[in-house]
Structure formats: structure tokens, C-alpha cells
XYZ file of C-alpha atoms in Angstrom:
205
model
C -0.085 -0.229 -0.091
C 1.136 3.742 -0.907
C 1.804 5.432 2.797
C 0.186 9.353 2.694
C 3.000 10.210 4.248
C 5.555 9.424 1.250
C 4.036 11.482 -0.834
C 5.027 14.542 -0.526
C 4.116 17.857 -2.827
C 7.050 19.419 -4.763
C 8.218 23.023 -4.060
C 11.404 23.649 -5.100
C 13.056 24.132 -8.667
C 12.871 20.816 -11.347
C 16.390 19.106 -10.745
C 17.277 16.839 -13.448
C 15.936 14.137 -12.826
C 15.589 10.386 -15.320
C 12.819 10.106 -17.408
C 11.353 7.649 -15.010
C 12.205 9.384 -11.971
C 10.647 12.830 -13.587
C 7.350 10.003 -14.729
C 7.296 8.924 -10.615
C 7.763 12.729 -9.231
C 4.508 14.004 -11.495
C 2.646 10.617 -10.785
C 3.224 11.183 -7.357
C 2.188 15.214 -7.569
C -0.885 14.245 -9.462
C -1.703 12.074 -6.597
C -0.939 15.050 -4.139
C -3.319 17.533 -6.606
C -6.498 14.670 -6.502
C -6.259 13.979 -2.783
C -4.932 17.949 -1.783
C -8.039 19.439 -3.495
C -10.012 17.632 -6.078
C -9.897 16.105 -9.415
C -11.292 18.259 -11.317
C -8.004 20.152 -10.345
C -6.031 17.695 -11.586
C -4.793 19.305 -15.098
C -1.652 19.717 -16.870
C -0.768 22.916 -15.990
C -1.584 23.050 -12.910
C 0.514 19.734 -12.214
C 3.206 21.508 -14.274
C 2.715 24.486 -11.473
C 2.851 22.332 -8.355
C 5.592 20.261 -9.711
C 7.620 22.615 -10.290
C 7.960 22.038 -13.921
C 7.318 23.971 -17.327
C 4.388 22.223 -19.121
C 6.686 20.315 -21.719
C 7.990 18.792 -19.083
C 4.584 17.174 -18.584
C 3.023 16.838 -21.836
C 6.149 14.985 -22.661
C 4.976 12.087 -20.229
C 1.537 12.721 -20.535
C -0.136 14.512 -23.446
C -3.257 14.215 -22.748
C -5.287 15.277 -18.844
C -7.126 11.206 -19.737
C -3.330 9.736 -20.509
C -2.756 11.501 -17.127
C -5.122 10.167 -15.367
C -5.746 6.705 -17.077
C -1.111 6.451 -15.837
C -2.625 7.507 -12.176
C -5.453 5.075 -12.010
C -2.687 2.194 -12.920
C -0.581 3.229 -10.934
C -2.534 3.459 -7.801
C -3.768 -0.073 -8.691
C -1.029 -1.680 -9.567
C 0.615 -0.607 -5.130
C -2.532 -2.293 -4.127
C -1.639 -5.066 -6.591
C 1.763 -5.592 -5.202
C 1.126 -5.086 -1.922
C -1.396 -7.526 -2.107
C 0.849 -9.919 -3.454
C 3.925 -9.467 -0.765
C 1.020 -10.406 2.181
C 0.325 -13.063 0.466
C 3.702 -14.540 -0.824
C 3.868 -16.435 2.723
C 4.824 -19.797 4.146
C 2.186 -22.056 2.485
C -0.874 -22.348 4.167
C -3.898 -24.613 4.541
C -7.352 -23.930 2.999
C -8.749 -22.432 5.760
C -5.996 -20.277 6.545
C -4.983 -19.279 3.069
C -9.234 -17.752 3.128
C -7.808 -15.786 6.199
C -5.057 -14.159 5.096
C -6.644 -13.462 1.635
C -9.457 -11.857 2.590
C -8.238 -9.505 5.154
C -4.991 -9.107 2.676
C -7.185 -8.107 -0.486
C -9.888 -6.264 1.762
C -6.917 -3.618 2.975
C -4.842 -3.513 0.148
C -8.578 -2.783 -1.798
C -9.462 -0.173 1.017
C -6.479 1.454 1.910
C -7.018 3.751 -1.804
C -10.346 2.812 -2.330
C -10.999 6.359 -2.393
C -8.291 7.589 -4.503
C -8.966 4.821 -6.832
C -12.813 4.937 -7.284
C -12.676 8.990 -7.475
C -9.870 8.984 -10.014
C -12.221 6.000 -11.984
C -15.413 8.531 -11.548
C -13.051 11.418 -13.383
C -12.373 8.909 -17.050
C -16.699 7.526 -16.272
C -16.866 6.950 -20.326
C -13.700 6.630 -21.865
C -13.197 3.586 -23.563
C -8.901 3.640 -22.495
C -10.511 3.023 -18.959
C -12.490 0.117 -20.017
C -9.161 -1.023 -22.137
C -7.224 -0.501 -18.676
C -9.900 -1.516 -15.985
C -10.694 -4.996 -17.764
C -6.400 -5.548 -17.857
C -6.833 -4.891 -14.157
C -9.255 -6.541 -13.267
C -7.847 -8.767 -15.194
C -4.562 -9.629 -12.696
C -6.216 -9.077 -9.867
C -8.333 -12.275 -10.580
C -5.004 -13.994 -11.698
C -4.162 -14.087 -8.447
C -6.877 -15.316 -6.619
C -7.012 -18.272 -9.067
C -2.854 -18.367 -8.466
C -3.465 -18.567 -3.836
C -6.106 -20.917 -4.320
C -5.193 -23.029 -6.995
C -3.468 -25.314 -4.629
C -6.744 -25.975 -2.337
C -9.970 -26.304 -4.719
C -10.249 -30.003 -7.386
C -12.101 -27.762 -10.716
C -11.292 -26.656 -13.854
C -8.251 -24.010 -14.165
C -11.062 -22.377 -16.166
C -14.289 -23.251 -13.289
C -11.592 -21.458 -11.211
C -11.492 -18.483 -12.622
C -14.983 -17.745 -13.142
C -15.081 -18.269 -9.449
C -12.488 -15.726 -9.333
C -13.465 -13.056 -10.937
C -16.997 -13.375 -9.049
C -15.010 -12.774 -5.766
C -12.536 -9.832 -7.321
C -15.723 -8.241 -7.822
C -17.454 -8.491 -3.653
C -14.077 -7.919 -2.560
C -14.198 -4.376 -5.082
C -18.222 -4.142 -3.607
C -16.865 -4.518 -0.182
C -14.407 -2.256 -0.523
C -16.488 0.678 -1.569
C -18.981 0.023 1.002
C -15.993 1.015 4.333
C -15.613 3.943 1.397
C -19.197 4.981 1.997
C -19.065 4.465 5.516
C -21.636 1.545 4.479
C -19.709 -1.062 6.709
C -16.706 -1.254 9.136
C -13.777 -2.634 7.500
C -13.813 -5.674 10.056
C -17.140 -6.892 8.494
C -16.142 -6.726 5.395
C -12.963 -8.777 5.645
C -15.955 -11.015 8.025
C -17.809 -11.601 5.244
C -15.605 -11.706 2.092
C -13.473 -14.541 4.432
C -17.384 -16.271 4.200
C -17.502 -16.430 0.440
C -14.378 -17.492 -0.589
C -14.188 -20.081 2.230
C -17.911 -21.818 0.968
C -15.812 -21.455 -2.213
C -13.165 -23.386 -1.139
C -14.726 -25.234 0.675
C -17.430 -26.545 -1.619
C -14.672 -27.477 -4.138
C -11.993 -29.044 -1.679
C -9.432 -30.528 -3.623
């Protein structure tokens, strides 16, 4: 998970950075604008101003506002999934322990940034690019669930993949419920754990 304390605004003049580091700086600054101001304030001009760089520098990395939002959307999700994968890469566990860890880890990572993630997603509403990227991110997450649950179920890869699509959708819905104040974190984890155990129990290896 990205630590909010690790992202600091840039107020000093632009330093000469590698292209990769400059891109990262711009993404971090863009996230700050969304977090501290609002998504509508995130324009390429505002990003250049807050990052302390010229507009051409920003345009060199993100030719349009939509391109910037897409990359920010992908970056936040990549951070979530990386944190999730790290939590799941512990010593092998039995089916029950796996379900507990899978539920708690996913909800923790999804809910940590769900506000900003969904706010940025809303700003991209109607974008064909968003639909493509969202499907790509969904597929990556489903693949992670499949890899974690495969040792504990005795069904075909195709059937498990279909079930995991449903699980990921449920996990996202629960994380949104947390962000909207409709559910407590512990309640979401309990509900998600029950869903995962229900599937692993029904199709145990």
C-alpha cells in the first residue's frame, strides 16, 4: 500500500531527473492534487505548476489529461496489487488459513486507496481507455486469486477463474462499502472470508 506520508509536494525548482524518476514525481504530485484539492483541479497545467516543471515536461510524459488519469489509475492499482501479493507470499498455508489471509489482505489493500482509486475512475467515466485498462487490472487481480486458491480446490482452471471473477467483484464492492461508510472494515473482512471459504469448501481438493 502506498503510504500517504511518503508522498510529499514538490515546491523546489525542478531538478534534473531521469525520465523514469520524473514520471514517478509527476504521478506522485498528481495524486497529491487529487487528495488535497479535487480531481477537477488535476490539469496538465496545474500539475506542471505544482511539480515545479514547465508544461512541455508534463506533456512529454502525459500528452492529455485523460492519459494522465489513466496512468494514475493504473499506478494506484499496481501499488494495491503489489502490496496484496507481498502479503500473500508468506509460508504455505492450509485452505482455512489461506481464506483468512486472502480476505484480510485483499480488503486491506483495496480499501486503503479505494477513495482515490474510485474518484479517479469516476473522472474517467465513459472513456474507452478506462474500460480497456479496468479489464486489464481486473484480469491481473483475478489471476492472483486463481494462483492462491489453485492448491486448495479440485476444479478445472476455467471454473476457478470464473469463480475468482466473482470473488474479485465482491471484494471491490465490499471495499467501496467501507469507503462510503456503509460497512466497517472488520465486517467486510468477515463477509469476504465467508465467501472465499464457501467456495474453497464446496470445491476442496
